[in-house]
Amino acid sequence: MTSRAAADDDGHRPAADDGFRPGAGAGAGAGAAAAAVAREAADNGIARIGARRLAVIGGSVIGLACAWSAARTKLATEVVIYEPDESGPDGVPAAAAAWVAGGMLAPFSEAWPGEEAVFALGVDSLRRWPDMLDALEPYVPPGPPVRTATHTHMLAVDEADARDLDMAMEWAARQPDSTDADLRRITRRELREAEPSLARVARAAYRMDSEGAVDNRVLLAALTRACRAEGVRWVRSAVTSLDDVDADRIVLAAGSGSAELAGLPVRPVKGEVLRLRARPGCEDPPRGVVRAFVRGRPLYLVPRDGGLVVGATQYEHGDDRQVTVAGVRDLLADAETIFPGIGEYELAEAIAGLRPMSPDNLPFLGADPTDPRVIHATGHGRNGIALTPVTVAAVWAALHAVRGPAAARAAAPDRFARG
């Protein structure tokens, strides 16, 4: 797997990266990085816009990662996160979508024809994850690791599911960023050898060796510890207007709340997830991420330390975080079709979160077209964790006024205003 994003399509490699690559941390490395960015900005004829005080609105995975990157590279003299929710362990926002998420890094198994820009952004972010995980390692709390899986199997249960899966995977394989290591069709025998605990129901199966998953809650804890180590400060009050925020620059990472704060077309979409705990004597969970179409419904099984995450439903119900009987029933029924041993697991938690969705499934990344203080990093839908590294790279670029990732251009905040 490549660990660095490719150059822009005009052959230009941005000096602005993400603050996670080797040498981008505090100290002499940070000074050298800042000097390189300043030279790049001058070469591009762009004036760098600095920040004495940087405010990040939203303290979930995107806000934490952006704040950490800015603080560790001394982008601002003060970095402040505005986040009123401290209901999770160590002050992590447990009402945020990232607390509920499956944590999959999955652009290939999420691929769908017509979503070229979504796919390209996801692949770019996937290539950046190794650098981010390496930089985060010193802050991971004792216990389970951040990375929980290093591959994905995608399968279909009936003929209609198989047709849809083949269509999506054949489309993904034709995209410029795909390789055999990223995506390949496998036989049912190969699937049984790789995941012996699965039922023999697959009509079609694919393997993605560059995908995987992270433990969302360990990730949030590690990012929180990293921010504190770099002197990031929290303000535990809600922001109702960006005009009231005392800062030179603002990174808006407020999820569904971004609609009210900045007028962006971001809507909440409910998703329900089950967290299962292995009991003594029950069957081992799958070794990697398992995703499936089960009679037209999408399903994922993600291994966790001592258990499994099962998800996820999707409802357009507005601000509704209640777990429904129907949602739990469908998730368990579909999961048992794929993994019969699940019936012996303990149902440890049933939880719902709100994904901040945009009309085209792309986030909003980059400078606000009307307010020079504001950088958008919001609207990631169900891919907030997966898109964290490329989002940080786009924010870094916008704060330095240099070119960012080529894949992020399609996610410009003014794209709907342009028509």
XYZ file of C-alpha atoms in Angstrom:
419
model
C 0.000 0.000 0.000
C 1.272 3.463 -0.853
C 1.370 5.741 2.133
C 1.374 9.069 0.338
C -1.200 10.652 -1.912
C -0.383 11.114 -5.569
C 0.541 14.438 -7.106
C -2.181 16.725 -8.426
C -3.304 16.056 -11.961
C -1.253 19.025 -13.182
C 1.917 17.384 -11.854
C 2.113 19.669 -8.825
C 2.629 18.016 -5.448
C 1.204 20.284 -2.761
C 3.510 21.358 0.024
C 0.434 21.356 2.210
C -0.100 17.768 3.276
C -1.744 16.718 6.529
C 0.719 17.196 9.376
C 1.017 13.423 9.859
C 3.874 12.542 7.530
C 7.308 11.884 9.063
C 9.005 15.106 10.128
C 5.776 17.095 10.314
C 5.546 17.171 14.114
C 6.613 19.781 16.583
C 10.097 21.188 16.894
C 12.653 21.572 14.121
C 10.593 19.412 11.784
C 7.633 21.726 12.207
C 9.757 24.764 11.419
C 11.122 23.157 8.274
C 7.624 22.141 7.221
C 6.318 25.661 7.796
C 9.180 27.140 5.781
C 8.503 24.735 2.924
C 4.835 25.682 2.890
C 5.653 29.393 2.947
C 7.987 28.935 -0.043
C 5.312 26.969 -1.855
C 2.710 29.650 -1.208
C 5.071 32.307 -2.535
C 5.848 30.215 -5.625
C 2.126 29.854 -6.283
C 1.566 33.577 -5.942
C -0.707 32.987 -2.963
C -0.434 34.803 0.337
C -0.436 32.501 3.331
C -3.126 33.338 5.843
C -1.871 32.695 9.364
C -3.784 32.185 12.570
C -2.870 33.248 16.066
C -6.026 31.630 17.453
C -7.642 28.731 15.625
C -11.125 27.640 16.678
C -12.436 24.213 15.726
C -16.218 23.910 15.954
C -16.978 20.285 16.761
C -14.917 17.869 18.838
C -15.589 14.530 17.176
C -13.127 12.681 14.947
C -12.779 15.360 12.240
C -12.482 18.257 14.670
C -10.037 16.402 16.909
C -7.798 15.398 14.002
C -7.768 18.909 12.522
C -6.999 20.453 15.912
C -4.203 17.968 16.601
C -2.592 18.509 13.206
C -2.700 22.294 13.622
C -1.319 22.170 17.168
C 1.483 19.678 16.555
C 2.794 21.642 13.568
C 2.481 25.020 15.346
C 0.074 26.330 12.736
C -1.516 28.555 15.399
C -0.339 29.790 18.764
C -3.630 28.688 20.322
C -6.002 25.935 19.192
C -9.438 25.724 20.810
C -12.140 23.091 20.280
C -15.742 24.159 20.872
C -17.658 21.026 21.888
C -20.404 21.012 24.539
C -20.809 17.214 24.611
C -18.414 15.514 27.025
C -20.675 12.580 27.867
C -18.253 9.843 26.773
C -15.160 8.529 28.558
C -12.406 11.117 28.968
C -14.725 13.833 27.642
C -15.264 12.285 24.204
C -18.578 13.369 22.585
C -20.731 10.231 22.826
C -23.605 11.834 20.906
C -21.468 12.251 17.786
C -21.711 9.950 14.769
C -18.106 8.776 15.224
C -18.928 7.274 18.630
C -21.492 5.000 16.938
C -19.520 4.250 13.760
C -18.208 0.941 12.480
C -14.822 2.521 11.753
C -14.380 0.959 8.312
C -11.745 2.249 5.891
C -13.599 1.067 2.843
C -13.668 3.043 -0.421
C -13.680 -0.104 -2.557
C -16.440 -1.961 -0.753
C -18.422 1.320 -0.611
C -17.972 1.905 -4.357
C -21.035 2.570 -6.490
C -21.307 3.545 -10.183
C -21.719 7.275 -10.698
C -19.915 8.236 -7.487
C -16.495 8.770 -9.043
C -15.675 11.790 -6.877
C -16.703 10.007 -3.666
C -14.589 7.002 -4.645
C -11.503 9.076 -5.513
C -11.687 10.973 -2.226
C -12.007 7.735 -0.278
C -9.024 6.125 -2.004
C -6.884 9.226 -1.398
C -7.760 9.104 2.296
C -7.093 5.361 2.528
C -3.537 5.913 1.240
C -2.942 8.501 4.000
C -4.064 6.334 6.909
C -0.681 4.637 7.585
C 1.032 7.987 8.248
C -1.771 9.110 10.537
C -1.758 5.859 12.518
C 2.021 6.022 12.906
C 1.828 9.594 14.222
C -1.011 8.694 16.594
C 0.601 5.566 18.062
C 2.231 7.288 21.100
C -1.199 8.479 22.259
C -3.144 5.224 22.016
C -4.306 4.331 25.542
C -3.369 0.962 27.051
C -5.608 -1.825 25.823
C -6.982 -2.619 22.370
C -5.151 -1.226 19.319
C -6.626 1.370 16.987
C -6.454 -0.904 13.939
C -8.829 -3.869 14.246
C -8.814 -5.327 10.726
C -6.519 -5.208 7.700
C -8.784 -6.584 4.977
C -12.415 -6.745 3.882
C -14.545 -9.487 2.353
C -17.627 -8.394 0.432
C -20.278 -10.962 -0.455
C -23.785 -11.377 -1.828
C -26.436 -13.819 -0.633
C -28.853 -14.212 -3.573
C -28.712 -13.763 -7.335
C -30.058 -10.215 -7.272
C -27.501 -9.271 -4.609
C -24.755 -10.901 -6.694
C -25.696 -8.880 -9.772
C -25.548 -5.642 -7.778
C -22.246 -6.604 -6.157
C -20.626 -7.622 -9.450
C -21.779 -4.380 -11.079
C -20.330 -2.250 -8.269
C -17.030 -4.130 -7.999
C -16.461 -4.255 -11.770
C -17.014 -0.500 -11.856
C -14.572 0.021 -8.969
C -11.950 -2.169 -10.644
C -12.043 0.079 -13.723
C -11.288 3.238 -11.743
C -7.778 4.712 -12.172
C -6.776 4.185 -8.525
C -7.702 0.482 -8.332
C -5.135 -2.325 -8.230
C -5.342 -6.098 -7.796
C -4.266 -5.636 -4.176
C -7.217 -3.326 -3.610
C -9.928 -5.494 -5.112
C -10.222 -9.021 -6.526
C -12.961 -11.577 -6.988
C -12.494 -14.785 -4.998
C -14.077 -18.218 -5.054
C -16.366 -19.580 -2.374
C -13.598 -21.952 -1.373
C -11.180 -19.056 -0.883
C -13.802 -17.284 1.216
C -14.283 -20.378 3.416
C -10.535 -20.693 3.935
C -10.210 -17.022 4.878
C -13.341 -16.829 7.054
C -14.322 -20.341 8.201
C -16.961 -19.075 10.625
C -19.175 -17.658 7.858
C -22.194 -19.526 6.514
C -21.867 -21.019 3.039
C -24.373 -18.656 1.473
C -22.230 -16.483 -0.809
C -23.256 -16.297 -4.480
C -20.397 -13.866 -5.163
C -17.430 -12.714 -3.079
C -14.605 -10.177 -3.297
C -11.551 -9.434 -1.153
C -9.989 -6.018 -0.505
C -6.506 -6.307 1.017
C -5.918 -2.565 1.351
C -9.069 -1.926 3.376
C -9.756 -2.638 7.021
C -11.146 -0.948 10.099
C -10.217 1.057 13.160
C -11.802 0.955 16.597
C -13.740 4.207 16.559
C -13.727 4.660 20.330
C -10.028 3.920 20.739
C -9.379 6.357 17.881
C -11.387 9.103 19.585
C -9.579 8.484 22.876
C -6.168 8.591 21.188
C -6.972 11.806 19.316
C -8.202 13.405 22.534
C -4.972 12.452 24.318
C -2.921 13.728 21.367
C -4.715 17.079 21.402
C -4.158 17.492 25.128
C -0.483 16.639 24.745
C -0.160 19.460 22.205
C -1.918 22.023 24.399
C -5.290 22.108 22.657
C -7.961 23.663 24.866
C -11.695 22.841 25.038
C -14.599 25.264 25.437
C -17.627 23.329 26.692
C -20.360 25.536 25.300
C -22.453 25.360 22.149
C -21.770 27.724 19.263
C -24.961 29.272 17.888
C -23.327 31.738 15.488
C -19.879 31.796 13.898
C -19.911 35.574 14.363
C -19.610 34.998 18.113
C -16.439 32.901 17.842
C -13.321 34.791 18.917
C -10.670 33.433 16.531
C -8.550 34.411 13.559
C -9.559 31.248 11.695
C -12.405 28.793 12.197
C -12.596 25.146 11.145
C -16.239 24.111 10.937
C -16.511 20.406 11.816
C -19.941 20.440 13.415
C -21.560 17.597 11.473
C -25.310 18.042 11.099
C -25.067 21.292 13.056
C -23.211 22.845 10.121
C -26.514 23.453 8.346
C -27.632 25.978 10.934
C -24.206 27.546 11.444
C -23.185 27.982 7.804
C -26.266 27.330 5.686
C -24.786 24.185 4.142
C -27.166 21.504 2.775
C -26.290 18.943 5.462
C -29.055 16.753 6.875
C -29.040 14.152 9.675
C -29.566 10.523 8.611
C -30.122 8.013 11.385
C -28.089 4.826 11.597
C -28.461 2.016 14.142
C -25.551 -0.186 15.230
C -25.221 -3.192 17.543
C -22.152 -3.929 19.625
C -21.810 -7.596 20.591
C -19.525 -9.133 23.203
C -18.114 -12.659 22.843
C -19.068 -15.060 25.622
C -16.972 -18.047 26.751
C -17.225 -20.905 24.280
C -18.862 -18.970 21.459
C -17.482 -18.984 17.935
C -14.669 -16.581 17.108
C -15.750 -13.485 15.168
C -14.656 -12.998 11.556
C -10.949 -12.253 11.146
C -11.539 -9.155 9.050
C -14.368 -6.860 8.045
C -17.249 -8.691 6.377
C -19.694 -6.709 4.275
C -22.673 -8.157 2.474
C -25.832 -7.569 0.527
C -28.505 -9.690 2.230
C -31.721 -9.733 0.204
C -31.110 -6.171 -0.889
C -30.047 -4.823 2.508
C -26.445 -3.786 3.203
C -24.754 -5.263 6.273
C -21.361 -5.067 7.917
C -19.632 -7.110 10.615
C -16.543 -5.438 12.059
C -14.272 -7.235 14.554
C -13.560 -5.481 17.840
C -11.507 -6.466 20.832
C -13.598 -9.175 22.469
C -16.524 -8.861 20.126
C -18.154 -7.543 16.999
C -19.925 -4.461 15.635
C -22.981 -5.038 13.428
C -24.507 -2.316 11.276
C -26.115 -0.390 9.997
C -29.621 0.755 9.255
C -30.354 4.036 7.495
C -33.429 6.190 8.072
C -34.336 9.720 6.953
C -36.033 10.564 10.259
C -34.469 13.893 11.158
C -33.093 14.308 14.679
C -34.054 10.817 15.899
C -31.550 8.824 17.959
C -33.920 6.149 19.275
C -33.090 2.500 18.545
C -36.053 0.648 17.040
C -37.139 -2.958 17.472
C -37.352 -3.328 13.687
C -33.813 -2.073 13.243
C -32.397 -4.505 15.799
C -34.458 -7.365 14.342
C -33.261 -6.755 10.769
C -29.614 -6.365 11.760
C -29.584 -9.561 13.815
C -31.472 -11.564 11.181
C -29.148 -10.476 8.378
C -26.050 -10.969 10.527
C -27.118 -14.498 11.484
C -27.585 -15.317 7.795
C -23.900 -14.508 7.252
C -22.444 -15.529 10.625
C -24.620 -18.181 12.350
C -22.484 -18.176 15.501
C -23.659 -14.686 16.375
C -26.587 -16.076 18.363
C -24.285 -16.999 21.250
C -22.910 -13.463 21.631
C -24.033 -10.999 24.287
C -25.924 -7.971 23.006
C -23.802 -5.382 24.803
C -25.157 -2.194 23.242
C -27.739 -1.000 20.740
C -27.107 2.589 19.725
C -28.139 5.079 17.052
C -26.317 8.086 15.639
C -26.886 10.819 13.084
C -24.754 10.845 9.961
C -24.310 14.344 8.463
C -25.227 13.680 4.814
C -24.908 15.984 1.806
C -27.013 15.791 -1.390
C -24.171 14.196 -3.422
C -22.555 12.131 -0.605
C -19.426 14.313 -0.690
C -18.325 16.349 2.325
C -17.699 20.091 2.262
C -13.946 20.708 2.354
C -12.081 23.979 2.034
C -12.394 27.722 2.411
C -15.783 29.364 2.697
C -16.431 31.427 -0.454
C -17.830 34.406 1.474
C -16.211 34.352 4.940
C -12.386 34.332 4.788
C -12.131 33.152 8.394
C -13.985 29.875 7.852
C -12.685 26.524 6.596
C -15.276 23.784 6.092
C -14.654 20.185 7.175
C -18.132 18.754 7.468
C -20.901 16.709 5.855
C -19.018 13.396 5.681
C -22.110 11.205 5.920
C -21.235 7.616 6.792
C -17.547 8.118 5.907
C -16.347 10.520 8.588
C -13.704 8.226 10.045
C -12.589 6.912 6.652
C -12.156 10.442 5.273
C -10.377 11.918 8.296
C -6.811 12.000 6.857
C -7.769 13.584 3.521
C -9.998 16.071 5.344
C -7.088 17.151 7.527
C -4.984 17.543 4.376
C -7.651 19.736 2.773
C -7.961 21.880 5.906
C -4.185 22.181 6.171
C -4.049 23.386 2.560
C -6.836 25.909 3.049
C -5.227 27.321 6.192
C -1.925 27.723 4.350
C -3.574 29.008 1.143
C -1.848 26.399 -1.023
C -3.161 23.626 -3.215
C -4.657 20.663 -1.413
C -5.456 17.120 -2.504
C -6.709 16.938 -6.079
C -9.464 14.549 -4.996
C -10.852 17.173 -2.601
C -11.619 19.696 -5.353
C -14.982 18.070 -6.046
C -15.910 18.684 -2.392
C -15.635 22.486 -2.628
C -18.088 24.206 -0.254
C -19.559 26.376 -3.036
C -20.268 23.563 -5.525
C -24.060 23.765 -5.206
C -24.053 27.558 -5.440
C -22.118 27.231 -8.725
C -24.765 24.890 -10.085
